[in-house]
Tab-separated table of C-alpha atoms in Angstrom:
chain	number	residue	atom	x	y	z
A	90	UNK	CA	-186.584	-38.256	-34.260
A	91	UNK	CA	-183.817	-40.651	-35.228
A	92	UNK	CA	-186.282	-43.251	-36.437
A	93	UNK	CA	-187.605	-41.149	-39.287
A	94	UNK	CA	-184.392	-39.716	-40.561
A	95	UNK	CA	-182.342	-41.671	-43.081
A	96	UNK	CA	-178.903	-40.366	-42.138
A	97	UNK	CA	-177.484	-38.387	-39.219
A	98	UNK	CA	-173.914	-37.064	-39.356
A	99	UNK	CA	-171.691	-35.786	-36.540
A	100	UNK	CA	-168.514	-33.749	-36.682
A	101	UNK	CA	-166.872	-35.667	-33.823
A	102	UNK	CA	-166.278	-39.362	-33.269
A	103	UNK	CA	-168.746	-41.507	-31.342
A	104	UNK	CA	-171.761	-39.383	-32.271
A	105	UNK	CA	-170.585	-36.283	-30.400
A	106	UNK	CA	-170.360	-32.649	-31.413
A	107	UNK	CA	-172.326	-30.875	-34.096
A	108	UNK	CA	-175.023	-33.022	-35.703
A	109	UNK	CA	-177.248	-32.728	-38.741
A	110	UNK	CA	-179.978	-34.942	-40.148
A	111	UNK	CA	-180.399	-35.475	-43.887
A	112	UNK	CA	-183.216	-37.018	-45.889
A	113	UNK	CA	-181.545	-36.590	-49.274
A	114	UNK	CA	-178.167	-35.896	-50.830
A	115	UNK	CA	-175.609	-33.474	-49.419
A	116	UNK	CA	-173.223	-31.967	-51.929
A	117	UNK	CA	-170.925	-30.352	-49.369
A	118	UNK	CA	-171.203	-30.916	-45.642
A	119	UNK	CA	-169.013	-27.847	-45.040
A	120	UNK	CA	-171.990	-25.682	-45.989
A	121	UNK	CA	-173.601	-26.966	-42.792
A	122	UNK	CA	-170.687	-25.879	-40.621
A	123	UNK	CA	-168.869	-29.218	-40.626
A	124	UNK	CA	-165.148	-29.566	-41.293
A	125	UNK	CA	-165.808	-33.220	-42.072
A	126	UNK	CA	-168.050	-36.098	-40.995
A	127	UNK	CA	-166.365	-38.114	-38.218
A	128	UNK	CA	-169.239	-40.412	-37.210
A	129	UNK	CA	-172.718	-41.201	-38.494
A	130	UNK	CA	-175.858	-43.264	-38.121
A	131	UNK	CA	-177.629	-44.602	-41.187
A	132	UNK	CA	-181.244	-45.264	-40.248
A	133	UNK	CA	-182.524	-46.442	-43.624
A	134	UNK	CA	-181.561	-46.966	-47.244
A	135	UNK	CA	-178.139	-47.418	-48.773
A	136	UNK	CA	-175.929	-44.408	-49.384
A	137	UNK	CA	-172.568	-43.615	-50.938
A	138	UNK	CA	-170.205	-41.181	-49.227
A	139	UNK	CA	-167.329	-39.328	-50.859
A	140	UNK	CA	-164.042	-37.975	-49.572
A	141	UNK	CA	-164.535	-34.559	-51.247
A	142	UNK	CA	-167.418	-32.236	-52.034
A	143	UNK	CA	-169.509	-32.701	-55.155
A	144	UNK	CA	-169.221	-36.475	-54.971
A	145	UNK	CA	-165.491	-36.596	-55.808
A	146	UNK	CA	-162.616	-38.628	-54.419
A	147	UNK	CA	-162.744	-41.956	-52.582
A	148	UNK	CA	-166.137	-43.641	-52.298
A	149	UNK	CA	-167.648	-45.413	-49.275
A	150	UNK	CA	-170.686	-47.681	-49.276
A	151	UNK	CA	-172.918	-46.776	-46.309
A	152	UNK	CA	-175.538	-49.290	-45.219
A	153	UNK	CA	-177.849	-49.180	-42.235
A	154	UNK	CA	-176.062	-49.108	-38.902
A	155	UNK	CA	-173.650	-47.058	-36.800
A	156	UNK	CA	-170.215	-45.776	-37.770
A	157	UNK	CA	-168.442	-44.353	-34.694
A	158	UNK	CA	-165.313	-43.144	-36.517
A	159	UNK	CA	-163.858	-42.713	-40.002
A	160	UNK	CA	-162.252	-46.145	-39.988
A	161	UNK	CA	-165.711	-47.661	-39.768
A	162	UNK	CA	-166.769	-46.393	-43.185
A	163	UNK	CA	-163.420	-46.201	-44.956
A	164	UNK	CA	-161.728	-49.082	-46.657
A	165	UNK	CA	-158.555	-50.837	-45.654
A	166	UNK	CA	-156.140	-49.050	-47.925
A	167	UNK	CA	-152.747	-47.458	-47.848
A	168	UNK	CA	-154.208	-44.026	-48.493
A	169	UNK	CA	-155.823	-43.822	-45.083
A	170	UNK	CA	-159.007	-41.788	-45.323
A	171	UNK	CA	-159.873	-39.229	-42.710
A	172	UNK	CA	-162.725	-37.273	-44.281
A	173	UNK	CA	-166.143	-37.533	-45.831
A	174	UNK	CA	-167.550	-34.365	-47.368
A	175	UNK	CA	-170.514	-35.349	-49.582
A	176	UNK	CA	-173.003	-38.225	-49.738
A	177	UNK	CA	-176.155	-39.285	-51.590
A	178	UNK	CA	-178.713	-42.098	-51.572
A	179	UNK	CA	-178.339	-45.062	-53.945
A	180	UNK	CA	-181.687	-45.126	-55.682
A	181	UNK	CA	-181.352	-48.432	-57.499
A	182	UNK	CA	-180.304	-50.499	-54.477
A	183	UNK	CA	-182.666	-53.454	-54.259
A	184	UNK	CA	-184.518	-54.925	-51.333
A	185	UNK	CA	-183.007	-58.250	-50.233
A	186	UNK	CA	-186.050	-60.313	-51.188
A	187	UNK	CA	-186.058	-58.949	-54.721
A	188	UNK	CA	-182.340	-59.339	-55.169
A	189	UNK	CA	-182.713	-63.113	-55.024
A	190	UNK	CA	-185.775	-63.327	-57.263
A	191	UNK	CA	-186.037	-66.306	-59.544
A	192	UNK	CA	-184.688	-64.638	-62.641
A	193	UNK	CA	-182.337	-62.344	-60.713
A	194	UNK	CA	-183.504	-59.399	-62.816
A	195	UNK	CA	-183.005	-57.081	-59.889
A	196	UNK	CA	-179.190	-57.187	-59.664
A	197	UNK	CA	-177.145	-57.965	-62.761
A	198	UNK	CA	-173.818	-56.919	-64.175
A	199	UNK	CA	-171.247	-58.125	-66.658
A	200	UNK	CA	-167.496	-57.883	-66.137
A	201	UNK	CA	-165.004	-57.939	-69.007
A	202	UNK	CA	-161.360	-58.910	-69.036
A	203	UNK	CA	-160.322	-55.860	-71.097
A	204	UNK	CA	-161.408	-52.272	-71.534
A	205	UNK	CA	-164.185	-51.338	-73.939
A	206	UNK	CA	-166.099	-54.511	-73.108
A	207	UNK	CA	-163.597	-56.788	-74.839
A	208	UNK	CA	-162.068	-60.106	-73.881
A	209	UNK	CA	-163.523	-62.826	-71.668
A	210	UNK	CA	-166.646	-61.896	-69.741
A	211	UNK	CA	-168.586	-63.006	-66.674
A	212	UNK	CA	-172.219	-62.498	-65.668
A	213	UNK	CA	-172.742	-61.615	-61.992
A	214	UNK	CA	-175.970	-61.453	-59.988
A	215	UNK	CA	-174.730	-62.315	-56.513
A	216	UNK	CA	-171.912	-61.658	-54.036
A	217	UNK	CA	-168.328	-62.718	-54.811
A	218	UNK	CA	-165.795	-62.367	-51.983
A	219	UNK	CA	-163.212	-63.807	-54.382
A	220	UNK	CA	-163.712	-63.465	-58.130
A	221	UNK	CA	-160.906	-65.947	-58.757
A	222	UNK	CA	-162.580	-68.550	-56.539
A	223	UNK	CA	-165.609	-68.154	-58.848
A	224	UNK	CA	-163.474	-68.869	-61.909
A	225	UNK	CA	-162.501	-65.375	-63.041
A	226	UNK	CA	-159.275	-65.395	-64.968
A	227	UNK	CA	-157.147	-62.928	-63.010
A	228	UNK	CA	-157.093	-60.135	-60.407
A	229	UNK	CA	-158.330	-57.355	-62.724
A	230	UNK	CA	-161.501	-56.188	-64.439
A	231	UNK	CA	-160.970	-54.153	-67.610
A	232	UNK	CA	-164.508	-52.811	-68.046
A	233	UNK	CA	-168.022	-53.545	-66.828
A	234	UNK	CA	-171.739	-52.984	-67.456
A	235	UNK	CA	-174.467	-52.791	-64.806
A	236	UNK	CA	-177.775	-54.038	-66.223
A	237	UNK	CA	-179.839	-53.813	-63.034
A	238	UNK	CA	-179.414	-52.762	-59.420
A	239	UNK	CA	-176.159	-51.601	-57.850
A	240	UNK	CA	-172.878	-53.241	-56.826
A	241	UNK	CA	-169.707	-52.406	-54.927
A	242	UNK	CA	-166.399	-53.497	-56.453
A	243	UNK	CA	-163.284	-53.811	-54.301
A	244	UNK	CA	-159.521	-53.959	-55.020
A	245	UNK	CA	-158.854	-56.993	-52.800
A	246	UNK	CA	-160.657	-60.223	-51.871
A	247	UNK	CA	-163.073	-60.202	-48.965
A	248	UNK	CA	-164.491	-56.768	-49.759
A	249	UNK	CA	-161.373	-54.787	-48.861
A	250	UNK	CA	-159.442	-51.896	-50.390
A	251	UNK	CA	-160.769	-49.063	-52.501
A	252	UNK	CA	-164.508	-49.217	-53.079
A	253	UNK	CA	-166.073	-48.479	-56.468
A	254	UNK	CA	-169.852	-48.051	-56.309
A	255	UNK	CA	-171.497	-49.019	-59.631
A	256	UNK	CA	-175.143	-48.236	-60.349
A	257	UNK	CA	-177.336	-49.114	-63.334
A	258	UNK	CA	-178.846	-45.622	-63.455
A	259	UNK	CA	-175.652	-43.570	-63.371
A	260	UNK	CA	-172.926	-43.223	-65.997
A	261	UNK	CA	-175.320	-45.105	-68.328
A	262	UNK	CA	-174.383	-48.195	-66.299
A	263	UNK	CA	-171.247	-48.468	-68.461
A	264	UNK	CA	-167.617	-48.225	-67.316
A	265	UNK	CA	-165.311	-48.652	-70.305
A	266	UNK	CA	-161.967	-48.194	-68.583
A	267	UNK	CA	-160.714	-48.381	-65.022
A	268	UNK	CA	-160.290	-44.607	-64.966
A	269	UNK	CA	-164.100	-44.465	-65.000
A	270	UNK	CA	-164.455	-46.703	-61.921
A	271	UNK	CA	-163.918	-43.644	-59.714
A	272	UNK	CA	-161.732	-40.557	-59.518
A	273	UNK	CA	-159.528	-42.373	-56.944
A	274	UNK	CA	-159.018	-45.458	-59.126
A	275	UNK	CA	-155.451	-45.990	-60.328
A	276	UNK	CA	-155.454	-49.625	-61.504
A	277	UNK	CA	-157.960	-52.136	-62.896
A	278	UNK	CA	-157.420	-54.385	-59.873
A	279	UNK	CA	-160.805	-55.709	-58.685
A	280	UNK	CA	-160.927	-58.979	-56.732
A	281	UNK	CA	-164.331	-58.959	-54.959
A	282	UNK	CA	-167.792	-57.647	-55.879
A	283	UNK	CA	-171.117	-57.646	-54.020
A	284	UNK	CA	-174.663	-56.373	-54.496
A	285	UNK	CA	-175.974	-53.307	-52.681
A	286	UNK	CA	-179.174	-54.013	-50.801
A	287	UNK	CA	-181.293	-51.826	-48.560
B	147	UNK	CA	-145.536	-74.207	-59.038
B	148	UNK	CA	-147.955	-71.525	-57.893
B	149	UNK	CA	-150.945	-73.402	-59.238
B	150	UNK	CA	-150.592	-76.336	-56.886
B	151	UNK	CA	-149.788	-74.514	-53.693
B	152	UNK	CA	-152.630	-73.196	-51.536
B	153	UNK	CA	-150.804	-70.227	-50.015
B	154	UNK	CA	-147.563	-68.386	-50.764
B	155	UNK	CA	-146.272	-65.726	-48.363
B	156	UNK	CA	-143.639	-63.030	-48.908
B	157	UNK	CA	-141.752	-60.929	-46.403
B	158	UNK	CA	-141.901	-57.792	-48.559
B	159	UNK	CA	-144.793	-55.969	-50.195
B	160	UNK	CA	-145.843	-56.717	-53.761
B	161	UNK	CA	-144.643	-60.323	-53.686
B	162	UNK	CA	-140.961	-59.431	-53.282
B	163	UNK	CA	-138.290	-60.700	-50.927
B	164	UNK	CA	-138.193	-64.013	-49.117
B	165	UNK	CA	-141.039	-66.392	-50.073
B	166	UNK	CA	-142.405	-69.641	-48.707
B	167	UNK	CA	-145.190	-71.926	-49.879
B	168	UNK	CA	-147.521	-73.643	-47.429
B	169	UNK	CA	-150.024	-76.444	-47.920
B	170	UNK	CA	-151.226	-76.483	-44.311
B	171	UNK	CA	-151.173	-74.386	-41.176
B	172	UNK	CA	-148.233	-72.321	-40.003
B	173	UNK	CA	-148.030	-71.690	-36.274
B	174	UNK	CA	-145.206	-69.138	-36.456
B	175	UNK	CA	-143.889	-67.700	-39.700
B	176	UNK	CA	-140.799	-66.444	-37.834
B	177	UNK	CA	-139.573	-70.050	-37.698
B	178	UNK	CA	-139.204	-69.774	-41.472
B	179	UNK	CA	-137.001	-66.699	-41.290
B	180	UNK	CA	-139.799	-64.134	-41.711
B	181	UNK	CA	-140.203	-61.097	-39.491
B	182	UNK	CA	-143.804	-60.922	-40.710
B	183	UNK	CA	-145.889	-61.595	-43.818
B	184	UNK	CA	-146.168	-58.420	-45.925
B	185	UNK	CA	-147.832	-59.836	-49.053
B	186	UNK	CA	-149.365	-63.137	-50.102
B	187	UNK	CA	-151.161	-65.110	-52.770
B	188	UNK	CA	-153.927	-67.514	-51.835
B	189	UNK	CA	-154.269	-70.057	-54.606
B	190	UNK	CA	-157.034	-72.195	-53.127
B	191	UNK	CA	-159.197	-72.660	-50.079
B	192	UNK	CA	-160.163	-70.189	-47.385
B	193	UNK	CA	-157.716	-69.399	-44.597
B	194	UNK	CA	-157.602	-67.345	-41.426
B	195	UNK	CA	-154.504	-65.316	-40.589
B	196	UNK	CA	-153.526	-64.017	-37.169
B	197	UNK	CA	-151.520	-61.047	-35.974
B	198	UNK	CA	-149.435	-63.139	-33.561
B	199	UNK	CA	-147.963	-66.633	-33.445
B	200	UNK	CA	-150.034	-69.571	-32.254
B	201	UNK	CA	-153.207	-68.129	-33.781
B	202	UNK	CA	-153.500	-65.220	-31.351
B	203	UNK	CA	-154.414	-61.561	-31.810
B	204	UNK	CA	-156.394	-59.970	-34.635
B	205	UNK	CA	-157.912	-62.312	-37.212
B	206	UNK	CA	-158.039	-61.891	-41.008
B	207	UNK	CA	-160.183	-63.869	-43.415
B	208	UNK	CA	-158.080	-64.859	-46.444
B	209	UNK	CA	-159.884	-65.948	-49.591
B	210	UNK	CA	-158.431	-66.787	-52.974
B	211	UNK	CA	-156.619	-63.903	-54.641
B	212	UNK	CA	-153.668	-61.561	-54.233
B	213	UNK	CA	-152.824	-59.356	-51.255
B	214	UNK	CA	-149.971	-56.985	-52.184
B	215	UNK	CA	-149.633	-55.361	-48.747
B	216	UNK	CA	-150.905	-55.642	-45.169
B	217	UNK	CA	-153.766	-53.223	-45.787
B	218	UNK	CA	-155.176	-55.712	-48.266
B	219	UNK	CA	-155.837	-58.372	-45.652
B	220	UNK	CA	-156.333	-56.207	-42.577
B	221	UNK	CA	-159.593	-54.616	-41.636
B	222	UNK	CA	-160.438	-50.929	-41.538
B	223	UNK	CA	-159.843	-50.302	-37.862
B	224	UNK	CA	-158.198	-47.770	-35.622
B	225	UNK	CA	-155.609	-50.288	-34.452
B	226	UNK	CA	-153.851	-50.371	-37.772
B	227	UNK	CA	-152.411	-53.832	-38.325
B	228	UNK	CA	-148.963	-54.283	-39.736
B	229	UNK	CA	-148.220	-57.960	-39.141
B	230	UNK	CA	-149.408	-61.477	-39.739
B	231	UNK	CA	-147.509	-64.239	-37.966
B	232	UNK	CA	-149.627	-67.427	-38.107
B	233	UNK	CA	-152.352	-68.814	-40.384
B	234	UNK	CA	-154.386	-71.973	-40.957
B	235	UNK	CA	-156.979	-73.364	-43.371
B	236	UNK	CA	-160.692	-73.134	-42.555
B	237	UNK	CA	-161.795	-76.734	-42.900
B	238	UNK	CA	-165.546	-76.223	-42.679
B	239	UNK	CA	-165.785	-73.475	-45.326
B	240	UNK	CA	-168.390	-74.581	-47.861
B	241	UNK	CA	-168.305	-74.557	-51.629
B	242	UNK	CA	-170.556	-71.845	-53.087
B	243	UNK	CA	-172.964	-74.274	-54.696
B	244	UNK	CA	-173.580	-76.100	-51.436
B	245	UNK	CA	-173.916	-72.934	-49.411
B	246	UNK	CA	-177.135	-72.101	-51.212
B	247	UNK	CA	-178.606	-75.603	-51.138
B	248	UNK	CA	-182.353	-75.896	-50.725
B	249	UNK	CA	-182.385	-76.440	-47.001
B	250	UNK	CA	-179.307	-74.294	-46.338
B	251	UNK	CA	-177.874	-76.996	-44.120
B	252	UNK	CA	-174.389	-76.059	-45.180
B	253	UNK	CA	-174.088	-72.655	-43.484
B	254	UNK	CA	-176.169	-71.924	-40.414
B	255	UNK	CA	-175.732	-69.895	-37.256
B	256	UNK	CA	-177.878	-68.336	-34.550
B	257	UNK	CA	-177.168	-64.937	-33.008
B	258	UNK	CA	-178.477	-63.922	-29.584
B	259	UNK	CA	-179.115	-60.503	-28.138
B	260	UNK	CA	-177.439	-61.318	-24.812
B	261	UNK	CA	-174.608	-63.478	-23.558
B	262	UNK	CA	-175.152	-67.133	-22.693
B	263	UNK	CA	-177.604	-67.526	-25.596
B	264	UNK	CA	-180.280	-65.392	-23.946
B	265	UNK	CA	-182.605	-62.702	-25.272
B	266	UNK	CA	-183.951	-62.277	-28.780
B	267	UNK	CA	-182.380	-64.485	-31.442
B	268	UNK	CA	-181.933	-64.608	-35.192
B	269	UNK	CA	-181.232	-67.504	-37.563
B	270	UNK	CA	-178.676	-66.739	-40.269
B	271	UNK	CA	-177.754	-68.766	-43.348
B	272	UNK	CA	-176.719	-66.036	-45.756
B	273	UNK	CA	-174.738	-62.776	-46.010
B	274	UNK	CA	-175.828	-59.674	-44.071
B	275	UNK	CA	-173.975	-56.434	-44.866
B	276	UNK	CA	-176.253	-54.743	-42.318
B	277	UNK	CA	-177.832	-56.801	-39.547
B	278	UNK	CA	-180.120	-53.911	-38.669
B	279	UNK	CA	-181.394	-53.680	-42.255
B	280	UNK	CA	-182.390	-57.346	-41.849
B	281	UNK	CA	-184.370	-56.552	-38.717
B	282	UNK	CA	-181.836	-57.190	-35.949
B	283	UNK	CA	-182.615	-55.158	-32.875
B	284	UNK	CA	-179.380	-53.229	-32.327
B	285	UNK	CA	-175.665	-52.941	-33.175
B	286	UNK	CA	-174.482	-55.779	-30.888
B	287	UNK	CA	-174.514	-59.556	-30.659
B	288	UNK	CA	-174.270	-60.983	-27.141
B	289	UNK	CA	-173.550	-64.605	-28.006
B	290	UNK	CA	-173.789	-66.956	-30.972
B	291	UNK	CA	-173.831	-70.590	-32.096
B	292	UNK	CA	-172.529	-71.932	-35.402
B	293	UNK	CA	-174.504	-74.997	-36.466
B	294	UNK	CA	-172.855	-75.567	-39.847
B	295	UNK	CA	-170.135	-74.041	-41.999
B	296	UNK	CA	-168.157	-70.925	-41.108
B	297	UNK	CA	-168.874	-67.194	-40.936
B	298	UNK	CA	-167.012	-63.915	-40.490
B	299	UNK	CA	-168.529	-61.359	-38.124
B	300	UNK	CA	-167.544	-57.686	-38.361
B	301	UNK	CA	-167.802	-54.672	-36.019
B	302	UNK	CA	-169.294	-52.310	-38.618
B	303	UNK	CA	-171.740	-52.544	-41.522
B	304	UNK	CA	-170.426	-53.474	-44.958
B	305	UNK	CA	-167.923	-56.034	-43.659
B	306	UNK	CA	-165.609	-53.529	-41.998
B	307	UNK	CA	-163.708	-53.310	-38.720
B	308	UNK	CA	-162.393	-56.151	-36.595
B	309	UNK	CA	-163.034	-59.603	-38.050
B	310	UNK	CA	-164.161	-62.536	-35.917
B	311	UNK	CA	-163.952	-65.881	-37.746
B	312	UNK	CA	-166.531	-68.356	-36.395
B	313	UNK	CA	-166.428	-72.053	-37.334
B	314	UNK	CA	-168.787	-74.915	-36.478
B	315	UNK	CA	-165.909	-77.267	-35.710
B	316	UNK	CA	-163.902	-75.069	-33.364
B	317	UNK	CA	-164.717	-73.845	-29.865
B	318	UNK	CA	-167.651	-76.337	-30.016
B	319	UNK	CA	-169.283	-73.807	-32.359
B	320	UNK	CA	-170.390	-71.859	-29.263
B	321	UNK	CA	-169.405	-68.339	-28.248
B	322	UNK	CA	-171.102	-67.436	-24.972
B	323	UNK	CA	-169.642	-63.952	-24.469
B	324	UNK	CA	-167.976	-61.374	-26.665
B	325	UNK	CA	-164.642	-62.084	-24.971
B	326	UNK	CA	-164.784	-65.446	-26.771
B	327	UNK	CA	-165.226	-63.856	-30.219
B	328	UNK	CA	-161.451	-63.385	-30.428
B	329	UNK	CA	-158.533	-62.314	-28.245
B	330	UNK	CA	-158.713	-58.850	-29.858
B	331	UNK	CA	-162.426	-58.382	-29.173
B	332	UNK	CA	-163.266	-55.619	-26.705
B	333	UNK	CA	-166.993	-55.036	-27.258
B	334	UNK	CA	-170.026	-57.038	-28.455
B	335	UNK	CA	-170.443	-54.689	-31.424
B	336	UNK	CA	-171.210	-56.761	-34.539
B	337	UNK	CA	-173.077	-55.112	-37.430
B	338	UNK	CA	-172.397	-57.368	-40.459
B	339	UNK	CA	-171.915	-61.126	-40.924
B	340	UNK	CA	-171.200	-63.259	-44.002
B	341	UNK	CA	-170.551	-66.889	-44.893
B	342	UNK	CA	-167.069	-68.174	-45.694
B	343	UNK	CA	-166.942	-69.990	-48.995
B	344	UNK	CA	-164.057	-71.535	-50.887
């Protein structure tokens, strides 16, 4: 029953071919006879998908809806992604009502100009399609701390490019250097950030 | 002086090659000796870029920041975009403070299940990375009206896929059928929508 199952993956585009339903994380979709995930339906929650097994490689934020091919969940980047091999739920994603609560305690993070939490800083509790339009000093983030909730950081404005999923309850919520943003991250370039809601 | 010029375009990646600064719309960048735009810096405002001259073809929302190659302003879609030939400012984009004003009069739109403003409807004045997570009935929008401000609509959740820029002061703010969403639009599939701020 599609309605009760958080995520359904298919090994062909447009929801064809082999299918499997998951209610929790999948460390390696190949163990279920898949070469890769080529389409999927997210029925509930917010998930993060990974290019490789064991949650390695490029990351993809997966919110409720339908993804008929790889381009639908990948980012717009030069290293065109054609596979997704592992995925897990994002436990600290907030509900939309809570994420706008009066004191914003549900989604909070701090970005720093330099690594190791040094330099100028900015407090974020909302969505920023352009950090520079919000007054951030340049097109990079050196380090960051997630105090509450979860966010996606992107290389380019308008939520494009590589995606770096940041959660308060993983990695101690602390990312001291851009190498910690994700195994696919090669520069500190981050130009848009938004909250993850479910 | 980069600081005073709203948009600077380059005919090579990474801000190399021929450059030109614009303070208003450009109907055909080829008239300035460019084959296409391959990188750009948006210093202020919110703009929409188009694949072809005269504001035709695929659309790209362009907010403040740096776009070192075409992938940075394109969407994640199967019809991989490699050119941008015209662009113009979005005059009704709101400032972030106003977009969250008490009565939300600054950014408002209504989506309809079917064409010609028929069927179930939803009132939007915020950002929706997943329409279905907000309670929308399916993965399509049949028609829509923009009452105030400007929005970007996307094929897939998480602001991915083809981009359809919708403004209250163009096209009478009314889009009766998905063919009116943009010249590149082939289906009514819309799964995420967000406000355009500057």
